């Protein structure tokens, strides 16, 4: 069954949805994106994703092509037209089509594309069994706080993990873990949650922010600071957070089981709390 996709103001069958070969997203990776989760036909943390999109666009001197209210309407219309109960909405905004030139073109019309992915987000084997990660050097550019579509290195990291029989890669810079290829990294030591502080080195995860808030509400101790790979290997538990993974336990790092080699109690509890809270607040 063909999906209905949104392209620049129109809802079209995916076969008819097209963008220009001159689009700067295609030629320069000159674009930003968001992934919002749909649960029970409703959007999780829409405002957080919309705010980060506005920030990403601002950092790249792009105007927001649609207002936040219009964006919400488009998301909801796409959920309705695709009858999506559970899955993801991918949104991409590029600077638009212009003759190839490194300088930003003046007056280009941004390209706006949204599509749905009907995938299970609650019942995933990774949530039950945990994931295995390998470590790789973080070779991405220096503005990882902007959610750009330059995803080749994360994609290579995921492939390196697959080839090593693992599920994902944690990236390391100057001895410290930055984040996963498409998620934020957390460890647990002596009951304390540790996740890297915000900065230009990592994406400011919307799920990370929600989990920080929920952990504090549940009286858990949290430290926002860099942690080394050695600390991660010696941790009691580890997990990742993202819009699609929610809270997913990590059970192995570089072939070494973590703690007891099973999803840890704090990761499991945070996943439950996060899902309950998201269901309650979804719009
Ligand atoms: N990835 N760090 C990176 C590098 C990411 O790509 C993502 C999200 C996150 C988590 O952010 P959030 O909690 O806002 O989803 C952290 C999305 C899900 C993706 O690329 O599919």
Short mmCIF file of C-alpha atoms and ligand atoms in Angstrom, two decimals:
data_model
loop_
_atom_site.label_atom_id
_atom_site.label_comp_id
_atom_site.label_asym_id
_atom_site.label_seq_id
_atom_site.Cartn_x
_atom_site.Cartn_y
_atom_site.Cartn_z
CA UNK A 1 0.00 0.00 0.00
CA UNK A 2 1.35 3.37 -1.00
CA UNK A 3 1.85 6.04 1.62
CA UNK A 4 0.62 9.58 1.39
CA UNK A 5 3.58 11.92 1.59
CA UNK A 6 3.67 15.68 2.16
CA UNK A 7 5.74 17.76 -0.28
CA UNK A 8 5.66 21.55 -0.34
CA UNK A 9 1.99 22.04 0.45
CA UNK A 10 0.59 18.90 -1.25
CA UNK A 11 -0.38 15.48 0.07
CA UNK A 12 0.58 12.99 -2.66
CA UNK A 13 0.95 9.23 -3.17
CA UNK A 14 4.63 8.48 -2.55
CA UNK A 15 5.24 7.57 -6.21
CA UNK A 16 4.25 11.11 -7.21
CA UNK A 17 6.22 12.91 -4.50
CA UNK A 18 9.31 14.50 -6.09
CA UNK A 19 11.98 17.10 -5.35
CA UNK A 20 14.40 18.81 -7.74
CA UNK A 21 17.84 17.39 -8.63
CA UNK A 22 19.09 20.92 -7.82
CA UNK A 23 17.79 20.69 -4.27
CA UNK A 24 20.55 21.75 -1.86
CA UNK A 25 19.58 18.94 0.46
CA UNK A 26 20.67 16.55 -2.31
CA UNK A 27 23.74 18.53 -3.45
CA UNK A 28 25.10 19.89 -0.13
CA UNK A 29 23.23 18.07 2.68
CA UNK A 30 21.96 21.62 3.24
CA UNK A 31 18.94 20.68 5.29
CA UNK A 32 17.65 19.73 8.70
CA UNK A 33 15.25 17.10 9.96
CA UNK A 34 13.17 15.85 12.86
CA UNK A 35 11.70 12.47 13.77
CA UNK A 36 8.55 12.50 15.88
CA UNK A 37 6.98 9.38 17.32
CA UNK A 38 3.31 8.50 16.96
CA UNK A 39 1.68 6.43 19.67
CA UNK A 40 -2.05 5.68 19.71
CA UNK A 41 -2.37 7.97 16.67
CA UNK A 42 -0.96 10.90 18.67
CA UNK A 43 2.32 12.82 18.59
CA UNK A 44 4.89 12.56 21.34
CA UNK A 45 6.63 15.79 22.37
CA UNK A 46 5.60 17.70 19.24
CA UNK A 47 6.53 21.06 20.79
CA UNK A 48 10.04 19.88 21.67
CA UNK A 49 10.67 18.74 18.10
CA UNK A 50 9.16 21.91 16.62
CA UNK A 51 11.31 24.09 18.88
CA UNK A 52 14.49 22.20 17.94
CA UNK A 53 13.59 22.46 14.24
CA UNK A 54 13.22 26.24 14.59
CA UNK A 55 16.59 26.40 16.33
CA UNK A 56 18.32 24.21 13.69
CA UNK A 57 16.90 26.41 10.91
CA UNK A 58 17.97 29.58 12.73
CA UNK A 59 21.55 28.32 13.17
CA UNK A 60 21.71 27.79 9.38
CA UNK A 61 20.13 31.17 8.56
CA UNK A 62 17.01 29.57 7.11
CA UNK A 63 13.54 30.97 7.62
CA UNK A 64 10.92 28.62 9.04
CA UNK A 65 8.84 27.78 5.95
CA UNK A 66 5.77 26.91 8.04
CA UNK A 67 4.46 28.11 11.38
CA UNK A 68 4.38 25.75 14.34
CA UNK A 69 0.57 25.56 14.11
CA UNK A 70 0.75 24.68 10.40
CA UNK A 71 3.38 22.06 11.14
CA UNK A 72 1.14 20.46 13.74
CA UNK A 73 -1.74 20.40 11.24
CA UNK A 74 0.48 18.74 8.61
CA UNK A 75 1.65 16.09 11.09
CA UNK A 76 -1.94 15.35 12.12
CA UNK A 77 -3.20 15.27 8.56
CA UNK A 78 -0.44 12.82 7.62
CA UNK A 79 -1.31 10.57 10.60
CA UNK A 80 -4.97 10.62 9.54
CA UNK A 81 -4.38 10.08 5.81
CA UNK A 82 -2.04 7.14 6.51
CA UNK A 83 -4.16 5.77 9.32
CA UNK A 84 -1.01 5.63 11.45
CA UNK A 85 -1.49 4.25 14.96
CA UNK A 86 2.13 3.62 15.88
CA UNK A 87 5.33 4.67 14.15
CA UNK A 88 7.35 7.69 13.14
CA UNK A 89 6.95 10.91 11.20
CA UNK A 90 10.08 12.05 9.39
CA UNK A 91 10.28 15.74 8.53
CA UNK A 92 12.96 17.37 6.39
CA UNK A 93 13.43 21.01 5.46
CA UNK A 94 16.15 21.95 2.97
CA UNK A 95 17.25 25.35 1.70
CA UNK A 96 15.55 24.47 -1.58
CA UNK A 97 16.57 24.24 -5.24
CA UNK A 98 19.11 26.61 -6.77
CA UNK A 99 21.93 26.45 -9.32
CA UNK A 100 24.90 24.75 -7.67
CA UNK A 101 26.96 27.26 -5.70
CA UNK A 102 28.59 26.94 -2.28
CA UNK A 103 27.21 30.30 -1.12
CA UNK A 104 23.65 30.20 0.15
CA UNK A 105 21.31 31.27 -2.66
CA UNK A 106 19.06 34.26 -2.13
CA UNK A 107 15.34 33.80 -2.34
CA UNK A 108 15.31 30.00 -2.73
CA UNK A 109 12.06 28.41 -1.61
CA UNK A 110 12.71 25.85 1.16
CA UNK A 111 11.71 22.26 0.40
CA UNK A 112 9.48 20.70 3.04
CA UNK A 113 8.92 16.93 3.02
CA UNK A 114 7.19 14.74 5.60
CA UNK A 115 6.47 11.03 5.49
CA UNK A 116 5.28 8.35 7.87
CA UNK A 117 6.91 5.05 8.83
CA UNK A 118 4.61 2.44 10.35
CA UNK A 119 7.02 0.65 12.70
CA UNK A 120 6.50 -0.79 16.18
CA UNK A 121 7.95 1.48 18.84
CA UNK A 122 6.71 -0.21 22.01
CA UNK A 123 7.21 -3.92 21.31
CA UNK A 124 10.75 -4.09 20.03
CA UNK A 125 13.16 -6.97 20.69
CA UNK A 126 15.84 -4.35 21.48
CA UNK A 127 13.75 -3.01 24.37
CA UNK A 128 13.40 -6.48 25.86
CA UNK A 129 16.89 -7.84 25.23
CA UNK A 130 18.96 -4.67 25.09
CA UNK A 131 21.44 -3.74 22.39
CA UNK A 132 25.15 -4.33 21.85
CA UNK A 133 27.34 -1.35 21.02
CA UNK A 134 30.88 -0.93 19.73
CA UNK A 135 32.99 2.20 20.16
CA UNK A 136 34.24 4.22 17.20
CA UNK A 137 36.00 7.60 16.95
CA UNK A 138 33.61 10.52 16.55
CA UNK A 139 34.58 11.91 13.16
CA UNK A 140 31.52 14.11 12.60
CA UNK A 141 31.61 17.87 12.11
CA UNK A 142 31.67 20.26 15.05
CA UNK A 143 28.02 21.41 15.09
CA UNK A 144 26.24 18.22 16.13
CA UNK A 145 23.69 20.32 18.01
CA UNK A 146 22.16 21.21 14.63
CA UNK A 147 20.05 18.30 13.39
CA UNK A 148 21.33 18.29 9.81
CA UNK A 149 20.83 15.55 7.23
CA UNK A 150 24.61 14.90 7.06
CA UNK A 151 24.18 11.34 8.29
CA UNK A 152 26.87 9.51 6.34
CA UNK A 153 29.26 9.04 9.25
CA UNK A 154 26.51 7.82 11.63
CA UNK A 155 25.42 5.48 8.83
CA UNK A 156 29.00 4.16 8.49
CA UNK A 157 29.09 3.70 12.28
CA UNK A 158 25.92 1.64 12.17
CA UNK A 159 27.44 -0.52 9.43
CA UNK A 160 30.67 -1.01 11.41
CA UNK A 161 28.51 -2.14 14.34
CA UNK A 162 26.57 -4.58 12.15
CA UNK A 163 29.78 -6.04 10.72
CA UNK A 164 31.05 -6.55 14.29
CA UNK A 165 27.83 -8.38 15.23
CA UNK A 166 26.56 -5.43 17.30
CA UNK A 167 23.57 -3.12 16.96
CA UNK A 168 24.98 0.37 17.23
CA UNK A 169 28.11 2.42 17.82
CA UNK A 170 28.97 4.88 20.57
CA UNK A 171 31.22 7.64 19.34
CA UNK A 172 34.26 8.70 21.33
CA UNK A 173 36.16 11.97 21.22
CA UNK A 174 39.20 12.82 23.39
CA UNK A 175 38.47 9.67 25.42
CA UNK A 176 34.90 10.70 26.21
CA UNK A 177 31.71 9.21 24.79
CA UNK A 178 29.77 11.81 22.83
CA UNK A 179 26.62 9.88 21.81
CA UNK A 180 25.27 6.98 19.78
CA UNK A 181 24.94 7.16 16.00
CA UNK A 182 21.29 8.20 16.36
CA UNK A 183 20.69 8.47 20.10
CA UNK A 184 22.00 9.93 23.34
CA UNK A 185 24.18 7.74 25.58
CA UNK A 186 23.67 7.16 29.32
CA UNK A 187 25.38 5.08 31.99
CA UNK A 188 24.35 4.14 35.52
CA UNK A 189 26.90 3.78 38.33
CA UNK A 190 26.01 3.19 41.99
CA UNK A 191 22.42 4.26 41.34
CA UNK A 192 23.48 7.51 39.65
CA UNK A 193 22.48 8.37 36.08
CA UNK A 194 25.22 9.96 33.99
CA UNK A 195 24.77 11.52 30.56
CA UNK A 196 26.89 14.01 28.66
CA UNK A 197 26.14 17.71 29.21
CA UNK A 198 24.71 19.75 26.33
CA UNK A 199 27.04 21.52 23.95
CA UNK A 200 27.93 21.57 20.26
CA UNK A 201 29.35 18.03 20.55
CA UNK A 202 25.99 16.27 20.75
CA UNK A 203 22.43 16.58 19.58
CA UNK A 204 20.16 18.01 22.26
CA UNK A 205 17.84 15.02 22.38
CA UNK A 206 14.19 15.68 23.05
CA UNK A 207 13.91 12.24 24.68
CA UNK A 208 17.04 12.99 26.73
CA UNK A 209 15.39 16.13 28.11
CA UNK A 210 12.17 14.26 28.95
CA UNK A 211 14.07 11.42 30.66
CA UNK A 212 16.14 13.92 32.68
CA UNK A 213 12.93 15.56 33.89
CA UNK A 214 11.26 12.22 34.69
CA UNK A 215 14.35 10.89 36.49
CA UNK A 216 14.45 13.98 38.69
CA UNK A 217 10.73 13.70 39.40
CA UNK A 218 11.35 10.09 40.45
CA UNK A 219 14.09 11.32 42.86
CA UNK A 220 16.89 9.66 40.90
CA UNK A 221 20.34 11.28 41.05
CA UNK A 222 21.52 12.62 37.71
CA UNK A 223 24.88 13.98 36.61
CA UNK A 224 25.21 15.80 33.29
CA UNK A 225 28.89 15.43 32.48
CA UNK A 226 31.23 13.71 30.04
CA UNK A 227 32.07 10.09 30.79
CA UNK A 228 34.93 7.99 29.42
CA UNK A 229 34.66 4.72 27.57
CA UNK A 230 36.43 3.04 30.52
CA UNK A 231 33.72 4.38 32.86
CA UNK A 232 31.05 3.09 30.53
CA UNK A 233 32.61 -0.37 30.45
CA UNK A 234 32.71 -0.42 34.26
CA UNK A 235 29.14 0.90 34.63
CA UNK A 236 26.32 -1.09 36.27
CA UNK A 237 23.95 -0.30 33.41
CA UNK A 238 23.80 1.71 30.23
CA UNK A 239 21.06 2.80 27.86
CA UNK A 240 20.30 5.07 24.92
CA UNK A 241 17.47 7.51 24.36
CA UNK A 242 15.85 8.75 21.16
CA UNK A 243 12.43 9.45 19.70
CA UNK A 244 12.36 6.01 18.09
CA UNK A 245 14.23 3.99 20.74
CA UNK A 246 12.60 5.70 23.77
CA UNK A 247 14.83 4.23 26.51
CA UNK A 248 16.69 1.16 25.19
CA UNK A 249 19.09 -0.78 27.42
CA UNK A 250 22.69 -1.42 26.34
CA UNK A 251 23.97 -4.83 27.46
CA UNK A 252 27.38 -5.04 25.81
CA UNK A 253 30.18 -2.61 24.92
CA UNK A 254 32.98 -3.70 22.54
CA UNK A 255 32.16 -7.38 23.10
CA UNK A 256 32.23 -7.11 26.91
CA UNK A 257 28.94 -7.71 28.78
CA UNK A 258 27.88 -4.77 30.87
CA UNK A 259 27.01 -5.50 34.50
CA UNK A 260 25.09 -8.77 34.38
CA UNK A 261 24.75 -8.62 30.60
CA UNK A 262 21.00 -8.05 30.85
CA UNK A 263 18.84 -4.91 30.71
CA UNK A 264 19.26 -3.15 34.04
CA UNK A 265 16.48 -2.18 36.47
CA UNK A 266 16.86 1.59 36.11
CA UNK A 267 16.76 1.46 32.31
CA UNK A 268 13.67 -0.76 32.45
CA UNK A 269 11.94 1.53 34.95
CA UNK A 270 12.78 4.69 33.02
CA UNK A 271 11.43 3.15 29.83
CA UNK A 272 8.12 2.41 31.56
CA UNK A 273 7.90 5.85 33.13
CA UNK A 274 8.75 7.49 29.80
CA UNK A 275 6.12 5.53 27.88
CA UNK A 276 3.42 6.25 30.48
CA UNK A 277 4.25 9.95 30.51
CA UNK A 278 4.37 10.12 26.70
CA UNK A 279 1.00 8.42 26.32
CA UNK A 280 -0.53 10.81 28.83
CA UNK A 281 0.89 13.94 27.15
CA UNK A 282 0.67 12.94 23.46
CA UNK A 283 -1.36 15.34 21.33
N1 LIG B 1 17.94 10.47 15.91
N2 LIG B 1 21.73 12.01 18.91
C1 LIG B 1 21.70 11.82 17.59
C2 LIG B 1 22.99 11.90 16.83
C3 LIG B 1 20.47 11.57 16.94
O1 LIG B 1 20.44 11.40 15.60
C4 LIG B 1 19.29 11.48 17.71
C5 LIG B 1 17.94 11.25 17.09
C6 LIG B 1 19.37 11.66 19.11
C7 LIG B 1 18.16 11.61 20.00
O2 LIG B 1 17.35 12.75 19.83
P1 LIG B 1 15.77 12.67 20.09
O3 LIG B 1 15.59 12.15 21.47
O4 LIG B 1 15.32 14.07 19.94
O5 LIG B 1 15.19 11.72 19.07
C8 LIG B 1 20.61 11.93 19.66
C9 LIG B 1 16.68 10.26 15.21
C10 LIG B 1 15.69 9.50 16.01
C11 LIG B 1 16.97 9.66 13.85
O6 LIG B 1 17.91 10.13 13.24
O7 LIG B 1 16.25 8.75 13.40
#
